[in-house]
Tab-separated table of C-alpha atoms in Angstrom:
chain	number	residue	atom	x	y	z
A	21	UNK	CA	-57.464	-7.886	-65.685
A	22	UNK	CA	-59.862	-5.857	-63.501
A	23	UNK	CA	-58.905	-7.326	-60.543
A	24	UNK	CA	-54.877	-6.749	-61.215
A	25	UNK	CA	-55.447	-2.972	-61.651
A	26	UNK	CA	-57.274	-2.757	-58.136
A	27	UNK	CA	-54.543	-4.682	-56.934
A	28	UNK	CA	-52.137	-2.609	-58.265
A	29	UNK	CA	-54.028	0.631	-56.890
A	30	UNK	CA	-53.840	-0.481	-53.482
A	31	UNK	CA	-50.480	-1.358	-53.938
A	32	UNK	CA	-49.386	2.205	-54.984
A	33	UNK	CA	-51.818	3.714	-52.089
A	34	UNK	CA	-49.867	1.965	-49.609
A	35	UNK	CA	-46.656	2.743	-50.583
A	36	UNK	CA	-47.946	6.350	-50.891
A	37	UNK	CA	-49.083	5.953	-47.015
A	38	UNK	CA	-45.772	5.116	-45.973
A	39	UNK	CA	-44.450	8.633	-47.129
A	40	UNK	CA	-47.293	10.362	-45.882
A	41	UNK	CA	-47.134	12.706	-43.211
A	42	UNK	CA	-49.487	12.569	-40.247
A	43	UNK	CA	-51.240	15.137	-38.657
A	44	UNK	CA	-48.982	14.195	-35.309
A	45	UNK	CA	-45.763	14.731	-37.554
A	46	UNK	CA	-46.741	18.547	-38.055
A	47	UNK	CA	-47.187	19.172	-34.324
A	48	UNK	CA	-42.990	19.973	-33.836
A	49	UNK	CA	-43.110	22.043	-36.876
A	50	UNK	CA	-46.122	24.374	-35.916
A	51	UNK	CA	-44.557	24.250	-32.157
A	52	UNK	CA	-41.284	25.832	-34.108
A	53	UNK	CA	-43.098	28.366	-36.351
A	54	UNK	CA	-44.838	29.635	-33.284
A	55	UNK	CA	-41.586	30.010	-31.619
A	56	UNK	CA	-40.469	31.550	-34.143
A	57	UNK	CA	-42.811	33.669	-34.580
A	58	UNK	CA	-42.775	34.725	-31.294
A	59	UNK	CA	-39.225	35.793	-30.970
A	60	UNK	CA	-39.801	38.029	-34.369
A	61	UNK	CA	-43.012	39.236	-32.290
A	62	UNK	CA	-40.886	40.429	-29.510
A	63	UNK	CA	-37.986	41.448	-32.018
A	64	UNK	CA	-40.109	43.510	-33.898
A	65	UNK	CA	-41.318	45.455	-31.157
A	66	UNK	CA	-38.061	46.177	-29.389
A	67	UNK	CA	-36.517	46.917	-32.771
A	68	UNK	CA	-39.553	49.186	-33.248
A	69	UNK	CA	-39.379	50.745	-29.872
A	70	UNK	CA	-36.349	51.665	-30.297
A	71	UNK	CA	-35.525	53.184	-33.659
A	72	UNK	CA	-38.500	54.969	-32.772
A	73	UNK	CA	-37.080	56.907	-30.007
A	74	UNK	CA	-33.560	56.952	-32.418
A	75	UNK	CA	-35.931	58.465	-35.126
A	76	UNK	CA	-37.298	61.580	-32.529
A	77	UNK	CA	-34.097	62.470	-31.754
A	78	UNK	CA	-32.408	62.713	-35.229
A	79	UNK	CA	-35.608	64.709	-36.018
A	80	UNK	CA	-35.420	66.928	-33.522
A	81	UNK	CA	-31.560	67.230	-34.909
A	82	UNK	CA	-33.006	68.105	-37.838
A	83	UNK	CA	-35.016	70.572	-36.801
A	84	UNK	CA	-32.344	72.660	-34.643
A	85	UNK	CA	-29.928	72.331	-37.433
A	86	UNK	CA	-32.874	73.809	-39.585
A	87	UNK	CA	-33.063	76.729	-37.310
A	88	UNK	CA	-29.603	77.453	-37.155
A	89	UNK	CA	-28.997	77.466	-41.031
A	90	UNK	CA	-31.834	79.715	-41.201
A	91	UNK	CA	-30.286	81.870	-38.400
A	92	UNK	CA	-26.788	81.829	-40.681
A	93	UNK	CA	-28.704	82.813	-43.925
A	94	UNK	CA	-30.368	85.628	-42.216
A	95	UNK	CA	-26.442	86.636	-40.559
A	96	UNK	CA	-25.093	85.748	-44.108
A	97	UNK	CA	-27.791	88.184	-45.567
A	98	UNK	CA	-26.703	90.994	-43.267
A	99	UNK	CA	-23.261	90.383	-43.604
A	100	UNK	CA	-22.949	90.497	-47.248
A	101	UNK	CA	-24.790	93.656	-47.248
A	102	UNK	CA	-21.604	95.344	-44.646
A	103	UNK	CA	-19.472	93.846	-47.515
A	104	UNK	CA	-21.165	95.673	-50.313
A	105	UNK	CA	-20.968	98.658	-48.108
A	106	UNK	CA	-17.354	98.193	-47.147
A	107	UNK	CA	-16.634	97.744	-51.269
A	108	UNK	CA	-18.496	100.688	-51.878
A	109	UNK	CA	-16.611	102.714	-49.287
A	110	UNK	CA	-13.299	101.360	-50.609
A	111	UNK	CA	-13.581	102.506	-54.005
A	112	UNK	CA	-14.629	106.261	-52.814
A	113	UNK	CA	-11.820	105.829	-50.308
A	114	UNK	CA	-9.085	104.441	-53.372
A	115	UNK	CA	-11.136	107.719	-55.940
A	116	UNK	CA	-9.999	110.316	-53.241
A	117	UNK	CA	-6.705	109.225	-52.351
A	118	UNK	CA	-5.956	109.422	-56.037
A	119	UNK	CA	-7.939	112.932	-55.840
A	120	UNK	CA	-5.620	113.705	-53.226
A	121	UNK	CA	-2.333	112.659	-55.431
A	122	UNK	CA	-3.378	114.841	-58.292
A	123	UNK	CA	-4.260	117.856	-56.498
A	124	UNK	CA	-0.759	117.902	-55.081
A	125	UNK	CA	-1.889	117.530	-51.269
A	126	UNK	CA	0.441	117.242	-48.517
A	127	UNK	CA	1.717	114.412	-47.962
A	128	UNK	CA	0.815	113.849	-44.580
A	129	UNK	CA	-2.908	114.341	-45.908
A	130	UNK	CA	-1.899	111.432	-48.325
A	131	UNK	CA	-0.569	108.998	-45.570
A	132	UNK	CA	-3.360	109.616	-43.549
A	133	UNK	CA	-5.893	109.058	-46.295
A	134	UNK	CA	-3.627	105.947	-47.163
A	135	UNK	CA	-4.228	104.655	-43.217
A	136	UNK	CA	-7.966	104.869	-44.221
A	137	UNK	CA	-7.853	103.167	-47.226
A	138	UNK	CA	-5.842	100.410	-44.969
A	139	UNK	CA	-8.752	100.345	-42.346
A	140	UNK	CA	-11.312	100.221	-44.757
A	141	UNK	CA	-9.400	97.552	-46.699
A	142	UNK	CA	-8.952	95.343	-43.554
A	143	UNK	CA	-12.709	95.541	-42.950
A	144	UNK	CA	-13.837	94.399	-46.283
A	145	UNK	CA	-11.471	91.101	-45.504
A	146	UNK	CA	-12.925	90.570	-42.493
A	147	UNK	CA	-16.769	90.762	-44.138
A	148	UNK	CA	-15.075	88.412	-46.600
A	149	UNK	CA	-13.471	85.804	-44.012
A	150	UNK	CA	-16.615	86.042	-41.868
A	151	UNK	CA	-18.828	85.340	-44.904
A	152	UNK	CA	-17.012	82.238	-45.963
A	153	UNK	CA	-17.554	81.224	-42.114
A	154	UNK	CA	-20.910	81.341	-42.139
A	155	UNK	CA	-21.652	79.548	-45.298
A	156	UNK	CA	-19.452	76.930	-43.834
A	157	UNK	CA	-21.356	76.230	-41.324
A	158	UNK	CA	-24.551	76.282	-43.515
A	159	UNK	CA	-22.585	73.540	-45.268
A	160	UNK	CA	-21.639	71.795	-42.345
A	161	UNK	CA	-25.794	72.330	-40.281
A	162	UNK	CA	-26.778	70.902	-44.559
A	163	UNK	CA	-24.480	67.891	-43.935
A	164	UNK	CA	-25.653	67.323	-40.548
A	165	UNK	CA	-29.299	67.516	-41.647
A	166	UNK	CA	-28.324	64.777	-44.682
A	167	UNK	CA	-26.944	62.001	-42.213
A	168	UNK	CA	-29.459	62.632	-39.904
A	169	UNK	CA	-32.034	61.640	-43.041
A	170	UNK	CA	-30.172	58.711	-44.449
A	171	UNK	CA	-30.322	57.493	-40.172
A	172	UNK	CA	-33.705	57.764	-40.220
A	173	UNK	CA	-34.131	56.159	-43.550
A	174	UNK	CA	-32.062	52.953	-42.343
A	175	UNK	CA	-33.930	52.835	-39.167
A	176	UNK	CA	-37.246	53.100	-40.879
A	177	UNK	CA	-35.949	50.178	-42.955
A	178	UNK	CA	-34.540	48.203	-40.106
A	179	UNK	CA	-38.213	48.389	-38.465
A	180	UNK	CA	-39.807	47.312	-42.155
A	181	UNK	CA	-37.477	44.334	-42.304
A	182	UNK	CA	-38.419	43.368	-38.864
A	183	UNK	CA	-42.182	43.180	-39.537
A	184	UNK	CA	-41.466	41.651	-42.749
A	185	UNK	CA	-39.901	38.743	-40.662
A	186	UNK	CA	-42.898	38.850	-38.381
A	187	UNK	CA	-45.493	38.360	-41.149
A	188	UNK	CA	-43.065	35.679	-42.900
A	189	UNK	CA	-43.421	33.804	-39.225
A	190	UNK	CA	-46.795	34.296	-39.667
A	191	UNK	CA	-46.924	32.848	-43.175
A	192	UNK	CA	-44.964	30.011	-42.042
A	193	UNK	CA	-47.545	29.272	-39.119
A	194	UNK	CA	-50.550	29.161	-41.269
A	195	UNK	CA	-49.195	27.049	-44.031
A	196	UNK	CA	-47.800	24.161	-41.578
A	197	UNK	CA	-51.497	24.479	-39.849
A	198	UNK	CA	-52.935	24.148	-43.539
A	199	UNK	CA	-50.651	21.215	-44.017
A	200	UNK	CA	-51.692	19.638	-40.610
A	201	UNK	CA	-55.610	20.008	-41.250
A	202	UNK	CA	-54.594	18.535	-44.856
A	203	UNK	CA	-53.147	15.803	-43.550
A	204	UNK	CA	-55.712	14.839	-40.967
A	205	UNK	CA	-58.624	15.389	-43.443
A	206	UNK	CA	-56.433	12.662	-45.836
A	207	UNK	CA	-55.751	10.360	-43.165
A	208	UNK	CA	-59.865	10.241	-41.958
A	209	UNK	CA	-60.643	9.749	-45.851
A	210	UNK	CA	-58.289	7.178	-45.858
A	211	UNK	CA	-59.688	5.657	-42.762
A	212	UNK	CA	-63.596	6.114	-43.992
A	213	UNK	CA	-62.374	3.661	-46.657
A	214	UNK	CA	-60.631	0.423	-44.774
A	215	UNK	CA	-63.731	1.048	-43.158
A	216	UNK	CA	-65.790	0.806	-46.048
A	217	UNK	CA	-67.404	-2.460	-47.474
A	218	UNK	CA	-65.844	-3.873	-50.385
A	219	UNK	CA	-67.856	-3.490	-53.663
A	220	UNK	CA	-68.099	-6.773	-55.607
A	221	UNK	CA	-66.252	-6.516	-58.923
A	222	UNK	CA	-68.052	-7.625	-62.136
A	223	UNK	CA	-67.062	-10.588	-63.639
């Protein structure tokens, strides 16, 4: 009975050495991880060159757009003040042509006043139009400012993804070597024992 299961073991250990993978067999698959590896090597650092340079100039985007919206608040600050003032004058200039009316002025004192109220009327829409200008372009330099972001956000990812793929190489590398220095310590253990001497079974 004894001697049918160690039969039987070597049986099964010599099927299991036919599916076995030597040491030798791992030698094309660690030549391809290293290849592979170094293409994501070289990938990663002209992808990382690159959207580095990319990334400086949609800063320095940023940063001019930055100045120039806080150029336009500064004209928009100014601006609205000549409105207020223009308002203001309007409604002194509207309170003394209808002075004017009631007093029973001439009427070429009326028209003229009128041509006042015309100019200062014209003035307030231009404070108005040139307002709504300005923050336009605030909205524009803001939108400008937001792509410019979301760039450098998918470029910062791009150069992530990139190393990601390096140290997945990497990974890849390692484990096959692993595998290899596996198999070679399996096949010299199997080797040690066909070299062994046979121990005599008990009857």
């Amino acid at each position: 009975m004894k001697k049918a299961i160690i039969l039987s073991f070597f049986l099964l250990a010599a099927v299991c050495s036919l599916h076995a993978q030597t040491p030798q067999d791992y030698d094309a698959r660690i030549q391809q991880d290293q290849a592979a590896l170094d293409n994501a090597s070289r990938r990663y650092k002209e992808q990382s060159r690159k959207n580095s340079k990319q990334i400086d100039i949609l800063e320095s985007s940023i940063s001019r757009d930055q100045m120039e919206i806080d150029r336009l608040k500064s004209a928009l600050k100014s601006e609205k003040e000549i409105q207020k003032a223009n308002q203001d004058q309007l409604k002194l200039q509207k309170s003394k042509v209808s002075a004017l009316k009631k007093a029973g002025a001439a009427p070429e004192e009326i028209r003229l006043a009128n041509i006042d109220t015309k100019t200062i009327q014209a003035k307030v829409r231009d404070s108005k139009a040139e307002i709504k200008r300005i923050n336009n372009q605030i909205k524009k330099r803001k939108s400008n400012i937001n792509e410019s972001r979301k760039g450098i956000s998918s470029l910062r990812k791009d150069t992530r993804d990139a190393k990601k793929e390096v140290q997945q190489s990497k990974k890849n590398l390692k484990d096959s070597k692993k595998a290899q220095k596996q198999a070679a310590q399996q096949e010299a253990a199997a080797a040690a024992q066909q070299e062994a001497p046979d121990t005599p079974v008990a009857e």
